[in-house]
Short mmCIF file of C-alpha atoms in Angstrom, two decimals:
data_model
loop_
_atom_site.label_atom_id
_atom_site.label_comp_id
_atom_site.label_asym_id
_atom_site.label_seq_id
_atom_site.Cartn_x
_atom_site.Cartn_y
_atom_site.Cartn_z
CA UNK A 12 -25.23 -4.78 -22.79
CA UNK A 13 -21.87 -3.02 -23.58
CA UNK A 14 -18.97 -4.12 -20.90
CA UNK A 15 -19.06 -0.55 -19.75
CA UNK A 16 -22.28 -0.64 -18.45
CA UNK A 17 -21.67 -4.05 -17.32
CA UNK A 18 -19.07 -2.84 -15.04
CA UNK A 19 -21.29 0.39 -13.96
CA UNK A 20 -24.11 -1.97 -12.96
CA UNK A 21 -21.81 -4.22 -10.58
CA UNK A 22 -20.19 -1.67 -9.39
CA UNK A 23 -23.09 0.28 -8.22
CA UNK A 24 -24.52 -3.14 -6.94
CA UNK A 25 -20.99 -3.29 -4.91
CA UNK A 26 -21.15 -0.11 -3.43
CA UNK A 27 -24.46 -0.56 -2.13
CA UNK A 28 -23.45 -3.48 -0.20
CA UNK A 29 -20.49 -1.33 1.36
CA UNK A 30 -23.11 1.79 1.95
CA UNK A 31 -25.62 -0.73 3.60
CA UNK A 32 -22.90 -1.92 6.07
CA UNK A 33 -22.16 2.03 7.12
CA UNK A 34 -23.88 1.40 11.00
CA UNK A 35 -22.25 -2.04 11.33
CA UNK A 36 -19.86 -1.61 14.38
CA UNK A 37 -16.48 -3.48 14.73
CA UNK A 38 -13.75 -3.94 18.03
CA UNK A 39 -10.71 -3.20 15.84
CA UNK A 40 -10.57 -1.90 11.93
CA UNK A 41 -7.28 -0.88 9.82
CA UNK A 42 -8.73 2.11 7.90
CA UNK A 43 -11.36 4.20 8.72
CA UNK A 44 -14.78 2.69 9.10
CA UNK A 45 -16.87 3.58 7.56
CA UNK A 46 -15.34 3.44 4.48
CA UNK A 47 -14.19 7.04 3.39
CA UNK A 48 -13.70 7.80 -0.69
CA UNK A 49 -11.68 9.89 -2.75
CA UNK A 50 -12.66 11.16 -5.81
CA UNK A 51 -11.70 9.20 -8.93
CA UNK A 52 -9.06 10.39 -11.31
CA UNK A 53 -9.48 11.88 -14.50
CA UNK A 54 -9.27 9.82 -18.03
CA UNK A 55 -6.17 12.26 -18.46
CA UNK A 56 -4.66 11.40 -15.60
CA UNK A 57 -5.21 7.58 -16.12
CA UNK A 58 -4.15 7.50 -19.88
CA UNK A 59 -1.11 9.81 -18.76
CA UNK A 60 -0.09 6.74 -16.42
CA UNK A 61 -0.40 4.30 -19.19
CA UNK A 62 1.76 6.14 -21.57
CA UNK A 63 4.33 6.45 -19.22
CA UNK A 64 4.35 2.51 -18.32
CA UNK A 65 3.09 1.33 -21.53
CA UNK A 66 -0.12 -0.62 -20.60
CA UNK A 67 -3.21 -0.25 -20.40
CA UNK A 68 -5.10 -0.70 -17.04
CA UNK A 69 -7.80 -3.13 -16.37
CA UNK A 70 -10.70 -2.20 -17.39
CA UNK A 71 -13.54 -3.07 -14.57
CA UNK A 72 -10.28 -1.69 -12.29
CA UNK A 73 -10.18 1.54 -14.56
CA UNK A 74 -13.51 1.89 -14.96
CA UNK A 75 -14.27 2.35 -11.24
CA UNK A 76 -11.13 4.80 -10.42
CA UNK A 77 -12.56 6.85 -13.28
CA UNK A 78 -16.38 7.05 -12.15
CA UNK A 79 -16.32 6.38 -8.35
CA UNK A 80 -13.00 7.00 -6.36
CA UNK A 81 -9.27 6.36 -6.60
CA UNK A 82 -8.72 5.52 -3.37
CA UNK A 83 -10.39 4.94 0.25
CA UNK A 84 -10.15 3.97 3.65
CA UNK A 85 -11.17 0.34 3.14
CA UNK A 86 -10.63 -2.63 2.43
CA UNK A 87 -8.09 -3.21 4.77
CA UNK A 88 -5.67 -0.45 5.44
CA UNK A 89 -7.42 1.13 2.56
CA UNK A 90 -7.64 1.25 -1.40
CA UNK A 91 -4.23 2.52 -2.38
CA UNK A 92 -3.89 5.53 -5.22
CA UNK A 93 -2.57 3.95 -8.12
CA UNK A 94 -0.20 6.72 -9.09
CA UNK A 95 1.69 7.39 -5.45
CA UNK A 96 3.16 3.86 -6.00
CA UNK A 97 6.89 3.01 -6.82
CA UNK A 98 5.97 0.78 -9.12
CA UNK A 99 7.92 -1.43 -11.72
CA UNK A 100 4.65 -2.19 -13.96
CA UNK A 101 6.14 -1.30 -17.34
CA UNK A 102 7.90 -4.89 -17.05
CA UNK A 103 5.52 -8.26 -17.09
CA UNK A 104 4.95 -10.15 -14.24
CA UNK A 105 6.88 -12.99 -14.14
CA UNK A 106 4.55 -16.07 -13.12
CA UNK A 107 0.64 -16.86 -14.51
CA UNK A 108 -2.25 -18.61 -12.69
CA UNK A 109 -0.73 -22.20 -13.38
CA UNK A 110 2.90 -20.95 -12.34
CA UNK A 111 2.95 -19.22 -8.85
CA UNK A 112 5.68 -18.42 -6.21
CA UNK A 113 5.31 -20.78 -3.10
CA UNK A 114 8.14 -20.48 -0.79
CA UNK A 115 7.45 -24.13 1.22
CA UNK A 116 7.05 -25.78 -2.40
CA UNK A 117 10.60 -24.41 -3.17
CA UNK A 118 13.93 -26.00 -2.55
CA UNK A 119 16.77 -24.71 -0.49
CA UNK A 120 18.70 -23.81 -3.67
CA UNK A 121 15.69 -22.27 -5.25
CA UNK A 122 14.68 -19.85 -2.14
CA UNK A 123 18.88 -19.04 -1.91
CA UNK A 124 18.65 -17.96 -5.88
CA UNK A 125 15.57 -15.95 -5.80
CA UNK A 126 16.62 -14.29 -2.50
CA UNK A 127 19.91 -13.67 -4.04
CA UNK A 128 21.59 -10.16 -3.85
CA UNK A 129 23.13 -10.38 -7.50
CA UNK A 130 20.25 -11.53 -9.27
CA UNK A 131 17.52 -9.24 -10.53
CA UNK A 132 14.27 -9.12 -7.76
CA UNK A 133 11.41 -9.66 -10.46
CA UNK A 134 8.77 -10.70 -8.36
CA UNK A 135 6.94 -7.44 -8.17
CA UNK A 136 6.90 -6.56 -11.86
CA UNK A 137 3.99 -5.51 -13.50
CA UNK A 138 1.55 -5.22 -10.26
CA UNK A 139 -0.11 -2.73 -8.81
CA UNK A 140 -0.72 -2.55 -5.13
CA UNK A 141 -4.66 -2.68 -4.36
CA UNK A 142 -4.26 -2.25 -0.23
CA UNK A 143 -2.59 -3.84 2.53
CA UNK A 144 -3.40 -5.74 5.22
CA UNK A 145 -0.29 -5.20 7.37
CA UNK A 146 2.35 -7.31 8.40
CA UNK A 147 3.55 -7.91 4.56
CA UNK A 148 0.14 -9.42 3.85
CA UNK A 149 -0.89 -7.36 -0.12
CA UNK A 150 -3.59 -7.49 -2.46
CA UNK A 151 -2.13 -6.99 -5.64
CA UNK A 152 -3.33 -6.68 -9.50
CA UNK A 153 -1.55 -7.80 -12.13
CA UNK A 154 -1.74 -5.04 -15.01
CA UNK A 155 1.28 -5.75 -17.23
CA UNK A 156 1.47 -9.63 -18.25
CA UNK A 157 2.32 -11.87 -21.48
CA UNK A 158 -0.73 -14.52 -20.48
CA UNK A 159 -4.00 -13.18 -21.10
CA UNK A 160 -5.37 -15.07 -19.00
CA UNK A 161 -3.31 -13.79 -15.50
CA UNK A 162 -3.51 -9.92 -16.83
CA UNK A 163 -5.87 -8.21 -14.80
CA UNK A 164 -6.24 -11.12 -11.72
CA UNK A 165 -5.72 -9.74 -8.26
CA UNK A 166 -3.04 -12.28 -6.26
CA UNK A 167 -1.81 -12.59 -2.70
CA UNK A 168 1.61 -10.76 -2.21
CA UNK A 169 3.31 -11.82 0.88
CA UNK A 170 7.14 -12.90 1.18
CA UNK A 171 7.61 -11.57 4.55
CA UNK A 172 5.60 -14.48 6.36
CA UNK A 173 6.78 -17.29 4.05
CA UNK A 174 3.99 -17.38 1.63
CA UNK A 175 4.78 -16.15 -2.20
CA UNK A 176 2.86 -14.52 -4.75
CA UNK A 177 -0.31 -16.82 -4.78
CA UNK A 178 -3.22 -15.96 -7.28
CA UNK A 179 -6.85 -15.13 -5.20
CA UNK A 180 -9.54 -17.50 -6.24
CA UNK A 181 -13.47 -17.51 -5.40
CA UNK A 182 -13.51 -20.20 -2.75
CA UNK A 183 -16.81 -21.52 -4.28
CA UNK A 184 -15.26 -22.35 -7.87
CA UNK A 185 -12.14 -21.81 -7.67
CA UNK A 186 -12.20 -18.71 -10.84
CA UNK A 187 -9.62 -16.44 -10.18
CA UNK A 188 -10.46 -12.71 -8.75
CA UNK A 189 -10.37 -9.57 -11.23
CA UNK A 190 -10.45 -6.98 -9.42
CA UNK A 191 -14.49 -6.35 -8.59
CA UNK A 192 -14.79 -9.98 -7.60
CA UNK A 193 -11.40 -8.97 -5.06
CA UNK A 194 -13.79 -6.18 -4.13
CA UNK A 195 -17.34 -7.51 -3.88
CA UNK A 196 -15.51 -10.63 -1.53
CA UNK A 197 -14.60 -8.08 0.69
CA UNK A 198 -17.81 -6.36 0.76
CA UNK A 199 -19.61 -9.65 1.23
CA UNK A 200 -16.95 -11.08 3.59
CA UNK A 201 -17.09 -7.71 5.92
CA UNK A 202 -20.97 -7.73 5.25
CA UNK A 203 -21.31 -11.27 7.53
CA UNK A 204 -18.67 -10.24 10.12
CA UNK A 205 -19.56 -10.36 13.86
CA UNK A 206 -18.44 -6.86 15.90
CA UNK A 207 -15.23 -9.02 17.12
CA UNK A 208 -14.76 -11.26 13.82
CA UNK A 209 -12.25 -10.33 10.73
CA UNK A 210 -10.78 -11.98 7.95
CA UNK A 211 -7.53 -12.09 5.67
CA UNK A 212 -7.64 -12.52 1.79
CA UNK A 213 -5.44 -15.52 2.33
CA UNK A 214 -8.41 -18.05 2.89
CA UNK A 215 -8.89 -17.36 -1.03
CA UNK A 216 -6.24 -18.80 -1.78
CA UNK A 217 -6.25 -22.56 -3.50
CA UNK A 218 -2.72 -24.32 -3.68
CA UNK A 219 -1.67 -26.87 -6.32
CA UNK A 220 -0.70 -30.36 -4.54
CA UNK A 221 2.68 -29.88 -3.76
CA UNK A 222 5.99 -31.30 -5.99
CA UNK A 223 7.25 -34.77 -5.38
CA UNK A 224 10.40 -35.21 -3.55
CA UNK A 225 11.50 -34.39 0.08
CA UNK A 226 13.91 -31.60 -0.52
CA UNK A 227 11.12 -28.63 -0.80
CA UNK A 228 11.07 -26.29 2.01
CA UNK A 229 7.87 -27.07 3.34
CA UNK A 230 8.74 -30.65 4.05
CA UNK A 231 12.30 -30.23 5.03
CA UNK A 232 10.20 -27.86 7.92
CA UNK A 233 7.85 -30.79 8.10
CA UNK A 234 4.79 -28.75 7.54
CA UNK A 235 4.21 -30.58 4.28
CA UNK A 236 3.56 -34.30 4.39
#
């Protein structure tokens, strides 16, 4: 089967969860429930963003804001139109799967640099935001990246509680998300949900053991052992 019709199949698979959830009932959601979609973009408009930042998008990403809809009311606060964004994605991310930004595994120095004024903020480079679930807490996709391997992987974004920039794995093997796995989690994750229950995308995420030494931030805090 060509990877186009792969993506068509599990996509239409994907939406069917979300349509089959349309009566569920909830005490609180972010974005309108059920889940409201805008059209998807034209190939024109798509390739017309890639020229302009010099990438090309995912494709199981591209493929479904090209056949289904480029935006919506879920998850979260809502699937975010890739081309309202201020977005720096014409420059590579700067980390991969096996080198993440965690601020508790960093050292004083290290959080002073990266926070500092003078020096260039590169932490958001070649992302795209997927939606938000408030309070600083992003889904992002990485769409511009020098490791194969991290281009096209959705990753926690979240600096205003203290976290980092922390790849999103499946909890069951640990593979990192592309974006339909980001997407089916949700739907399955929202699927099980009791009226009062909810969820954040930061239970998906699996931490390396921490660095030796007692000067990192998370055990200066003593929230690391």
């Amino acid at each position: 089967m060509a990877p186009l019709e792969e993506y068509d199949q599990r996509i239409a698979r994907i939406m069917s969860k979300i349509e089959q959830m349309k009566d569920k009932t909830f005490s609180f959601t972010c974005g309108e429930w059920p889940p409201v979609w805008q059209p998807p973009y034209s190939e024109a408009e798509v390739s017309a963003f890639e020229t302009e930042k010099g990438i090309r998008l995912p494709e199981d990403y591209r493929r479904f804001i090209t056949t289904v809809a480029g935006s919506g009311s879920q998850p979260f606060y809502g699937l975010l139109p890739f081309h309202t964004q201020e977005s720096t994605a014409e420059q590579p991310f700067p980390y991969t799967l096996d080198h993440i930004l965690y601020l508790l595994y960093m050292t004083e120095e290290e959080m002073d640099e990266f926070y500092d004024d003078d020096i260039p903020f590169t932490a958001d480079h070649g992302l795209l935001a997927l939606c938000t679930e408030g309070d600083g807490m992003d889904s992002v996709l990485v769409v511009n990246s020098e490791d194969p391997e991290t281009y096209g992987t959705v990753w926690y974004f979240d600096l205003a509680n203290d976290c980092g920039v922390v790849p999103m794995r499946d909890p069951a093997t640990g593979k990192p998300f592309h974006f339909l796995d980001w997407l089916e989690y949700w739907a399955d994750r929202t699927a099980g949900l009791g009226s009062k229950e909810y969820f954040g995308f930061a239970e998906t995420l699996i931490l390396p053991e921490p660095p030796d030494g007692p000067d990192i931030m998370g055990r200066k805090m003593g929230w690391i052992d």
